[in-house]
Coordinates of C-alpha atoms in Angstrom, one line a residue:
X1 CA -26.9 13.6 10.4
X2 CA -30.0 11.6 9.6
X3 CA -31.6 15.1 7.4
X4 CA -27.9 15.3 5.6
X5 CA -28.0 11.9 4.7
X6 CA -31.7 12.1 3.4
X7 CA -30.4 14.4 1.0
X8 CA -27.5 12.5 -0.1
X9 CA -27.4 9.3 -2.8
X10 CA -27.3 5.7 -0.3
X11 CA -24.2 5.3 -3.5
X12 CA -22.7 9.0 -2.3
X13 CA -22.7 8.2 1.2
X14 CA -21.2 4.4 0.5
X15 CA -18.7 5.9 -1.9
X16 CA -17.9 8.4 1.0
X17 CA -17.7 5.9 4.1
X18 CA -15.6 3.1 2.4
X19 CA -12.9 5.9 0.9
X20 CA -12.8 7.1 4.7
X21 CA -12.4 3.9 6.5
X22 CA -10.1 2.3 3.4
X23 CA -7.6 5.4 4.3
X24 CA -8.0 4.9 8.0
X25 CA -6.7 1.0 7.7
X26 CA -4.2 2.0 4.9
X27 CA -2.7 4.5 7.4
X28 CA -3.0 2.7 11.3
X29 CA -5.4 5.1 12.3
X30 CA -7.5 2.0 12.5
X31 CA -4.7 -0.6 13.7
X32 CA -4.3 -4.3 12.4
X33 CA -6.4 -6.6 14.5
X34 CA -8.9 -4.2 15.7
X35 CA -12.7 -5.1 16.3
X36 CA -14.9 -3.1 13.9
X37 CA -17.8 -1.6 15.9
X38 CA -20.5 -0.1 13.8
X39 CA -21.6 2.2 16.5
X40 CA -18.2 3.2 17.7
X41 CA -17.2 4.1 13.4
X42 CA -20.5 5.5 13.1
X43 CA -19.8 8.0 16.2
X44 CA -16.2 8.3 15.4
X45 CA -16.9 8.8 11.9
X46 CA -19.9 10.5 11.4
X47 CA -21.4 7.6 9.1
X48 CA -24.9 6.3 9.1
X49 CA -25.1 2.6 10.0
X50 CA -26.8 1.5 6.2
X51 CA -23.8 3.6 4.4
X52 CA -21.1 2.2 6.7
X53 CA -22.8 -1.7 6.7
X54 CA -22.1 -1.4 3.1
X55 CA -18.4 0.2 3.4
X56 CA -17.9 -2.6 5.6
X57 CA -18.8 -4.9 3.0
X58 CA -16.7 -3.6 -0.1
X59 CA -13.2 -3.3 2.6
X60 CA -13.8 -7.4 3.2
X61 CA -13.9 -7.6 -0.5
X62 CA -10.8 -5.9 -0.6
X63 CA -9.0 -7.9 2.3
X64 CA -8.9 -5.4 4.9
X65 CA -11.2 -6.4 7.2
X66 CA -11.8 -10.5 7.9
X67 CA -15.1 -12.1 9.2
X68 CA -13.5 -14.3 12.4
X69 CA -16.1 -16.6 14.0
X70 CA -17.5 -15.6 17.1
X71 CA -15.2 -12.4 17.4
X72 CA -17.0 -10.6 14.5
X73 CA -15.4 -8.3 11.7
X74 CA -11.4 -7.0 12.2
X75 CA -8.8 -5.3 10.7
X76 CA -6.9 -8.1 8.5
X77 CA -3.3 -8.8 10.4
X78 CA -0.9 -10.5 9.0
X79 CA 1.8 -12.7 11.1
X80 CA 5.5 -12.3 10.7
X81 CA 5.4 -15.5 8.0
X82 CA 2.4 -14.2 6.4
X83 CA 4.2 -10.7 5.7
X84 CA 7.4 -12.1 4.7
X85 CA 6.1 -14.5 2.0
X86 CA 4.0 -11.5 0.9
X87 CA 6.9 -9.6 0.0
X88 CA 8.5 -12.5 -1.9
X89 CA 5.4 -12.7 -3.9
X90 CA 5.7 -8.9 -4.4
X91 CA 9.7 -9.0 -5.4
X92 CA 8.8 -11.9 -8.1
X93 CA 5.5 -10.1 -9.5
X94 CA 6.6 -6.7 -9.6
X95 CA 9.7 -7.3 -10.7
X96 CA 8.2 -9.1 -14.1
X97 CA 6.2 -5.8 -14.4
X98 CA 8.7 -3.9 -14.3
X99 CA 10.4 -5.6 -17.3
X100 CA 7.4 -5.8 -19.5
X101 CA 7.1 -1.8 -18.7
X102 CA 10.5 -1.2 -19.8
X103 CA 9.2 -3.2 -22.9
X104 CA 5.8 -1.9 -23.1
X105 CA 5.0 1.8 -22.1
X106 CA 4.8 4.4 -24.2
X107 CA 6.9 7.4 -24.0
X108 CA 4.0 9.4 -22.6
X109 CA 3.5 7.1 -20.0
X110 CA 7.0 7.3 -18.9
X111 CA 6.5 10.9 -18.4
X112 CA 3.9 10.3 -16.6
X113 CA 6.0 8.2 -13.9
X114 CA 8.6 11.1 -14.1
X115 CA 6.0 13.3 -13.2
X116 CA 4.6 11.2 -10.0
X117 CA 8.1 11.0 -9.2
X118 CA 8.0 15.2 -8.6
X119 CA 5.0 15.1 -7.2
X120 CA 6.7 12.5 -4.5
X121 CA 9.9 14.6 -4.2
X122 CA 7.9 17.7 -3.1
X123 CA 6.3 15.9 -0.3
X124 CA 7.1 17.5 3.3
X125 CA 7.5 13.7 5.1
X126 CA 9.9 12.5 2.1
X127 CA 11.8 15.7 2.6
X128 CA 12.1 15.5 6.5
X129 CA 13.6 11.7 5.8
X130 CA 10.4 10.7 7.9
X131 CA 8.0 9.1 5.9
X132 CA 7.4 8.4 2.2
X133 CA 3.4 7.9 1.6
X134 CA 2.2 7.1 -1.8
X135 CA -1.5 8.0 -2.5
X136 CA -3.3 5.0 -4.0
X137 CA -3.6 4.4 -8.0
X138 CA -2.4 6.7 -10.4
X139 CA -0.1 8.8 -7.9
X140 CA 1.4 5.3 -6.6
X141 CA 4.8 4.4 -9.3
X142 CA 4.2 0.7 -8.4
X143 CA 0.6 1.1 -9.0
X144 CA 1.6 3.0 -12.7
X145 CA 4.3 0.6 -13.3
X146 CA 2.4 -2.5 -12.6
X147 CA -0.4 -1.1 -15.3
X148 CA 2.9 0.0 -18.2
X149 CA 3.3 -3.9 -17.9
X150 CA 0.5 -4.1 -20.0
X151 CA -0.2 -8.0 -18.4
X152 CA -3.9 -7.9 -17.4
X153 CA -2.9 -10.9 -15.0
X154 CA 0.0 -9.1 -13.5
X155 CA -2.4 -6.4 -12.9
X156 CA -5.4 -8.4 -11.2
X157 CA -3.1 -9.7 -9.1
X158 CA -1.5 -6.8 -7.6
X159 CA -3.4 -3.5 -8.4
X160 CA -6.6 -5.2 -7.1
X161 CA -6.3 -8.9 -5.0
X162 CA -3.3 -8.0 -3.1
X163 CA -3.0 -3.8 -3.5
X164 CA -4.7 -2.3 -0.5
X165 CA -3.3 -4.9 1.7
X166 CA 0.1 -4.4 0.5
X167 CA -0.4 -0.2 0.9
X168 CA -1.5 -0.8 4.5
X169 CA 2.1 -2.5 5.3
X170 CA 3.7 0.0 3.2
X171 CA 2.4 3.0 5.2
X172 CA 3.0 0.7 8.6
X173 CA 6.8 0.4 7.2
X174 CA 7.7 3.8 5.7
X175 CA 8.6 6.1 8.4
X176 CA 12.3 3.8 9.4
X177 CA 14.9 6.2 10.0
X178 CA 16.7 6.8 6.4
X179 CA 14.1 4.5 4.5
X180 CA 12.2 7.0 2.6
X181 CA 14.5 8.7 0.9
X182 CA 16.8 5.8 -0.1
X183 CA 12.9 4.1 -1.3
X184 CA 12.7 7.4 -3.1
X185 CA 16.3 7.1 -4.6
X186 CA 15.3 3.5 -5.7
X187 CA 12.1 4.8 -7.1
X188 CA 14.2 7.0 -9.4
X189 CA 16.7 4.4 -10.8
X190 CA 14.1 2.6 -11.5
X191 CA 12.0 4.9 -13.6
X192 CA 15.4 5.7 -15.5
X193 CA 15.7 2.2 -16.2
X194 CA 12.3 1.8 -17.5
X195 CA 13.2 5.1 -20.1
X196 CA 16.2 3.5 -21.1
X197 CA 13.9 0.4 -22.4
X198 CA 16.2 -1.9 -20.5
X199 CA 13.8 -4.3 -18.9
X200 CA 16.6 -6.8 -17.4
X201 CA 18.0 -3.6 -15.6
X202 CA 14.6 -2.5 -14.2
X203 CA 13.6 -6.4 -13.0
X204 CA 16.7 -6.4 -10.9
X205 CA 16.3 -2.8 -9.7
X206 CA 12.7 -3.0 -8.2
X207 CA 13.1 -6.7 -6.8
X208 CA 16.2 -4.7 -4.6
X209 CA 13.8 -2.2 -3.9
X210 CA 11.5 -4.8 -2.5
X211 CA 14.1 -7.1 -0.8
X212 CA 14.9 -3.8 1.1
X213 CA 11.3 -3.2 2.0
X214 CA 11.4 -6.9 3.1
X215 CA 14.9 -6.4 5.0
X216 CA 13.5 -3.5 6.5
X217 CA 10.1 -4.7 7.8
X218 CA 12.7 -8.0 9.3
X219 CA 14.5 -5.7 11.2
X220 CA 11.8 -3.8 12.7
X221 CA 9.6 -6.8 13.7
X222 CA 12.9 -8.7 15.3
X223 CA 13.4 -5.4 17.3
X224 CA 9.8 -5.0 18.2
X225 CA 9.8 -8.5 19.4
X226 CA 13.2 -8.4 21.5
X227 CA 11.7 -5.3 23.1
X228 CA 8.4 -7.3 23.8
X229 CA 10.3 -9.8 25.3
X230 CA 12.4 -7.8 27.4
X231 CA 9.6 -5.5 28.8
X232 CA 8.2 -8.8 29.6
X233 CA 10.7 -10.2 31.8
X234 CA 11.2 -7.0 34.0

């Protein structure tokens, strides 16, 4: 590994590590909450410890991983409240993007969102009804919708302070019975909405979308815990 890496860009290799281990969090492979061990990632992974050091770096910039005193570097895990009041944020926020975008995107650029859309609809999990994952950016429609706002602070806010931690919790949440392709069908009326220019429409159709997310993730945690708690008085 060592005479590989020798012949790779230290950038390359960072680049390389921190797309790996930003996918890993996004998807559970590497849970909420778990201790980040350099040597144990480095093993696991196949990364050198100056490439991975510095992945390490860029994911606490982005809110996945948190410094905790005396316990070292984690995952980020949010509590039930935590969660919840993230998707509130996300219902107000997105939905305000989405009605500048019905105002503000070109035709192209609602083709474009059509497009993703097919892209989406061709994906083996979304047909199965099991799971509905989004890559990040320009094949994510809240990613693309949230840019057709054309509001720079809109888009700070939620393509880069809050994106990647929102993602993990989407993957986490998108394989409920049902879910994806219902988040699929809401994905569509949305997009029509957007094309029909009629911004009012589109608010109020992506801030259901994201109550139902929220409803959703309510559900799951309250059966989680209930089963906790009765696997704990047996």
């Amino acid at each position: 590994m060592a005479e590989i890496d020798s012949l790779i860009p230290a950038a390359t290799l960072s680049d390389g590590a921190f797309q790996l281990l930003q996918t890993a969090i996004v998807k559970g492979e590497i849970p909420p909450g778990t201790r980040i061990s350099e040597q144990f990632l480095s093993s696991t992974y196949g990364i050198s410890r100056g490439p991975l050091r510095e992945a390490i770096r860029r994911l606490e910039g982005r809110r996945l991983v948190v410094r905790v005193p005396h316990a070292g570097v984690r995952v980020v895990s949010l509590s039930y409240e935590e969660l919840i009041e993230l998707y509130h944020v996300r219902e107000a926020l997105e939905g305000m993007a989405c009605r500048l975008a019905a105002q503000n995107m070109t035709d192209e650029e609602i083709e474009r969102l059509r497009e993703v859309l097919d892209t989406h609809e061709r994906h083996a999990g979304l047909k199965a009804n099991q799971s509905y994952y989004q890559q990040e950016g320009d094949l994510d429609i809240h990613f693309v919708i949230i840019q057709g706002s054309k509001n720079q602070t809109l888009s700070d806010m939620l393509c880069a302070d809050l994106y990647h931690l929102v993602r993990m919790y989407r993957y986490k949440f998108s394989t409920t019975p049902k879910r994806p392709q219902q988040a699929f069908a809401e994905h569509h009326r949305i997009i029509e909405a957007i094309a029909d220019r009629d911004g009012e429409l589109a608010e109020m159709l992506m801030r259901r979308h994201i109550s139902a997310s929220r409803r959703n993730i309510e559900r799951r945690m309250l059966e989680q815990r209930d089963a906790n708690t009765s696997s704990g008085g047996k």
